[in-house]
PDB file of C-alpha atoms in Angstrom:
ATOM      1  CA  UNK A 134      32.294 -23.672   7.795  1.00 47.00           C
ATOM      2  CA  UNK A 135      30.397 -26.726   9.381  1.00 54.00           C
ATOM      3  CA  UNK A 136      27.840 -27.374   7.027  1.00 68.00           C
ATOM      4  CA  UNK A 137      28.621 -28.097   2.885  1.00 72.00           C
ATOM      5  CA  UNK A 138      26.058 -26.213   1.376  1.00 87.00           C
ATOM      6  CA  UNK A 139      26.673 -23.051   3.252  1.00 84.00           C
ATOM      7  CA  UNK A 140      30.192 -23.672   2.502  1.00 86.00           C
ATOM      8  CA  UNK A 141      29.379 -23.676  -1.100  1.00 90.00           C
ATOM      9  CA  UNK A 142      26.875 -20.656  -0.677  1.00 95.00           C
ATOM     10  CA  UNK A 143      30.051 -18.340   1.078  1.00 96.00           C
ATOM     11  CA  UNK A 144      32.440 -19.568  -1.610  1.00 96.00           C
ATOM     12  CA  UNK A 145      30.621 -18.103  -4.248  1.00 97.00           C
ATOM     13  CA  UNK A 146      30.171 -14.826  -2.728  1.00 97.00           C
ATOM     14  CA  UNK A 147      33.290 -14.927  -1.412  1.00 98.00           C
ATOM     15  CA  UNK A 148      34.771 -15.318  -4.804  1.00 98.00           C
ATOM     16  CA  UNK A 149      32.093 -12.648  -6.578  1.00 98.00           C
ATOM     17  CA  UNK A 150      33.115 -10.171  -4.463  1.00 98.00           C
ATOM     18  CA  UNK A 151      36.712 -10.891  -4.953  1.00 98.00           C
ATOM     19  CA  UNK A 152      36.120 -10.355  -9.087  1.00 98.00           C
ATOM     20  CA  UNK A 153      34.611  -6.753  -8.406  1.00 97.00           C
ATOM     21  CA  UNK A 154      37.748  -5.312  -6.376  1.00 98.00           C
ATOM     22  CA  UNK A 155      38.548  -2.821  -8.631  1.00 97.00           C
ATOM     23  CA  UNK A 156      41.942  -2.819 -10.012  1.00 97.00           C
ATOM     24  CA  UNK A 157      44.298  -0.578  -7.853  1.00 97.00           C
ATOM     25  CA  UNK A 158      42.110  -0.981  -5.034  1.00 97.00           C
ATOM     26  CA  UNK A 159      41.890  -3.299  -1.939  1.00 98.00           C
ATOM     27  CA  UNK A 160      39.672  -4.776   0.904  1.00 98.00           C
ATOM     28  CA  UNK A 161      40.221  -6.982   3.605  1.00 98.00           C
ATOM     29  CA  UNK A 162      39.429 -10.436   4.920  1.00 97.00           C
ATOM     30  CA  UNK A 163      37.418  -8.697   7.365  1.00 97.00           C
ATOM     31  CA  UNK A 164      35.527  -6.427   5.568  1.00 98.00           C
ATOM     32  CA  UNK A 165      34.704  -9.369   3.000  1.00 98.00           C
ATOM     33  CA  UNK A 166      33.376 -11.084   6.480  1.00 97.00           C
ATOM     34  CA  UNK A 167      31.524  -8.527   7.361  1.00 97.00           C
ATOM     35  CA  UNK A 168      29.497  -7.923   4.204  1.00 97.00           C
ATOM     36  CA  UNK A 169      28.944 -11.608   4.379  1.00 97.00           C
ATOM     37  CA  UNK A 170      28.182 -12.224   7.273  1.00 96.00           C
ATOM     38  CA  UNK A 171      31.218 -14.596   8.184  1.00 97.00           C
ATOM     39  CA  UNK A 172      34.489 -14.379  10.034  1.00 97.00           C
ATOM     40  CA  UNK A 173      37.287 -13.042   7.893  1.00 96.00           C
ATOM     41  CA  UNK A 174      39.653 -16.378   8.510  1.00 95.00           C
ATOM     42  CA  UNK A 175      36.499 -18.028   6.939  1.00 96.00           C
ATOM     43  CA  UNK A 176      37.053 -15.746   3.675  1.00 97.00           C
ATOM     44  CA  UNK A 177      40.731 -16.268   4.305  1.00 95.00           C
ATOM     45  CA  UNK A 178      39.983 -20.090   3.884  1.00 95.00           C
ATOM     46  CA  UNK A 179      37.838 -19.151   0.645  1.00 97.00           C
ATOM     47  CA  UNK A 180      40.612 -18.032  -0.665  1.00 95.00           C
ATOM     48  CA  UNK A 181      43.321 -20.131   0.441  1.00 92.00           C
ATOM     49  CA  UNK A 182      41.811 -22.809  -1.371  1.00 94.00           C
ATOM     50  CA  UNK A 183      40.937 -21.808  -4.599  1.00 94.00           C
ATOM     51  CA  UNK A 184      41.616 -23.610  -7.452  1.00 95.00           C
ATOM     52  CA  UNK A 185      44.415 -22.957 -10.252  1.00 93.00           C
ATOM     53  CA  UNK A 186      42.079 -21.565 -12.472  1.00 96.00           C
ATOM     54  CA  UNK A 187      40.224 -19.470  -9.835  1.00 96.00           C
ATOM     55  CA  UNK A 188      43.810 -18.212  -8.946  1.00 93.00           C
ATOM     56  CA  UNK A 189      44.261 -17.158 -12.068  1.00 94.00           C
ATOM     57  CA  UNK A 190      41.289 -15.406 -13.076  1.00 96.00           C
ATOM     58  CA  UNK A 191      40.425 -13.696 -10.246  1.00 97.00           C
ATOM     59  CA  UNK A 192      42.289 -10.717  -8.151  1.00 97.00           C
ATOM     60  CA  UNK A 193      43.129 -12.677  -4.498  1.00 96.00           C
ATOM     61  CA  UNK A 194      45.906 -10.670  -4.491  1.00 96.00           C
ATOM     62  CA  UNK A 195      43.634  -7.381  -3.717  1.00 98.00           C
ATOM     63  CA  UNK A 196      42.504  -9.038  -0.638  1.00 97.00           C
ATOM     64  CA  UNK A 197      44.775  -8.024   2.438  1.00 96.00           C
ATOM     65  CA  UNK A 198      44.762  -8.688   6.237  1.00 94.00           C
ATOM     66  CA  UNK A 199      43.283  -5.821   8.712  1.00 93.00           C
ATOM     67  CA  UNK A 200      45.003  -2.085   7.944  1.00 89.00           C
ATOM     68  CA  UNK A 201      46.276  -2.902   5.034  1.00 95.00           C
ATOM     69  CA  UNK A 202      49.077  -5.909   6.145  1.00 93.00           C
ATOM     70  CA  UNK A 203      50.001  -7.661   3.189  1.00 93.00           C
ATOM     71  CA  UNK A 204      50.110 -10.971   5.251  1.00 84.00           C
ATOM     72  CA  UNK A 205      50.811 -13.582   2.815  1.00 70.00           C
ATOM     73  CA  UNK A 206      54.354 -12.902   2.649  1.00 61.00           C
ATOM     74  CA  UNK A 207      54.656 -15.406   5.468  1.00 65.00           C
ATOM     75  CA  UNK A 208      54.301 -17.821   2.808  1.00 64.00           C
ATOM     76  CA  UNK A 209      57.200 -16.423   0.731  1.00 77.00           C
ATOM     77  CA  UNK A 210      56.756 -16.507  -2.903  1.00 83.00           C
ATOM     78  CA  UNK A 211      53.138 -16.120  -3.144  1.00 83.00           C
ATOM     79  CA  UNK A 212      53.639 -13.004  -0.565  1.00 84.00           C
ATOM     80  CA  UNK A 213      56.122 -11.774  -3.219  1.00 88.00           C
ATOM     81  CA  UNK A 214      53.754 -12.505  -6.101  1.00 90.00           C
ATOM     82  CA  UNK A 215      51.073 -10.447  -3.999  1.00 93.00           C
ATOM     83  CA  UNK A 216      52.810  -7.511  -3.926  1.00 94.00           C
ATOM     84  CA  UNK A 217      54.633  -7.786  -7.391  1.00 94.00           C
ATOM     85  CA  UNK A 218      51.078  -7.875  -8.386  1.00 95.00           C
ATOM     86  CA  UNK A 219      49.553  -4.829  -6.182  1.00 97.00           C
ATOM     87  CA  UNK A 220      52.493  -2.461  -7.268  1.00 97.00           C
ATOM     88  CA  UNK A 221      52.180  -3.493 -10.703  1.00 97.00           C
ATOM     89  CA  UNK A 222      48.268  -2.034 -10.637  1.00 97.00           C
ATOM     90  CA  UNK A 223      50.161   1.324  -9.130  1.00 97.00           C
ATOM     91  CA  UNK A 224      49.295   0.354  -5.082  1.00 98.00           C
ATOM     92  CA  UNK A 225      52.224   1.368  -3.536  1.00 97.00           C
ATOM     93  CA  UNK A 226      53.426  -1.397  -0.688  1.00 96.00           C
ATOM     94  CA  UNK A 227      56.196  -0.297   2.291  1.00 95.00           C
ATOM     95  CA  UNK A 228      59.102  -2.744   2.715  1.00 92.00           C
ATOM     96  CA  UNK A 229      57.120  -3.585   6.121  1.00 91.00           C
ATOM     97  CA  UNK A 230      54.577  -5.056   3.554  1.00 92.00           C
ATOM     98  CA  UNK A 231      51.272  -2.309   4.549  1.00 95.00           C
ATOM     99  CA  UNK A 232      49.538  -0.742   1.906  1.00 97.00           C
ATOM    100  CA  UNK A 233      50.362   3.212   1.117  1.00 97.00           C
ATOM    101  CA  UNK A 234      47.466   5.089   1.457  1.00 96.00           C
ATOM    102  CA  UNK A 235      45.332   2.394   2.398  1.00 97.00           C
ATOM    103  CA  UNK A 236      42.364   4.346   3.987  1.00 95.00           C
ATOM    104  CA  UNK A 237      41.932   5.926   0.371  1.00 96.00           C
ATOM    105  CA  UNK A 238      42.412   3.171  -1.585  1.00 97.00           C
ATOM    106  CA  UNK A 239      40.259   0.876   0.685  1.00 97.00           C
ATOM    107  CA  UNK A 240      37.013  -0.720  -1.077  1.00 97.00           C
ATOM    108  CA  UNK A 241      34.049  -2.012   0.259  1.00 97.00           C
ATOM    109  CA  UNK A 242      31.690  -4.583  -1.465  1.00 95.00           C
ATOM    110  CA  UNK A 243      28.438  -2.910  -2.132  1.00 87.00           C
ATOM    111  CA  UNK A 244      29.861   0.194  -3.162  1.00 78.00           C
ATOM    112  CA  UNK A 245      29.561   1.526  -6.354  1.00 62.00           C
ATOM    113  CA  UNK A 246      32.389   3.732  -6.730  1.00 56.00           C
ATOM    114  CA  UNK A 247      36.068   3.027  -7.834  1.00 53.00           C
ATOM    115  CA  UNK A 248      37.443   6.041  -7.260  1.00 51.00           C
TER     116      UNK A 248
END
């Protein structure tokens, strides 16, 4: 993300798209990316830098790495707080942190189903 106002520009979308993930659904980094034209560690960076209050009002924790890898549990507690907050919306998570049934309960921005 070279130049600042492109920067800007992805954020936004990045973060748009984020609000829509329907609750007790998830998309990836990737697929984020590839709506957006942009590589999915640049959505990962999006995201990774949010603010408190961006944290807090939007769903991050819907976002997951390719197949359904919840991948921030490298980082411990916010891993955790990921899927704490996944299982809570009724998406099942394995103990080797992948989404259950993620093909079905995979979303993709554009769409206009939920279900």
């Amino acid at each position: 993300m070279a130049r600042p106002g492109r920067a800007a520009r992805l954020k936004s979308k990045v973060l748009a798209i984020v609000a829509a993930i329907p609750e007790g659904r998830v998309t990836t980094y990737g697929t984020i990316g590839k709506y957006l034209h942009a590589t999915a560690r640049e959505v990962g960076f999006v995201l990774s830098n949010m603010t408190v209050e961006e944290s807090q009002r939007l769903p991050w924790f819907r976002v997951v790495a390719a197949n359904g890898i919840v991948s921030s549990t490298k980082l411990g507690a916010v891993g955790r707080k990921q899927i704490q907050r996944l299982r809570a919306e009724g998406v099942g998570v394995t103990p080797r942190n992948k989404v259950e049934d993620f093909h079905e309960l995979a979303w993709f921005p554009g769409s206009t189903s939920s279900g």
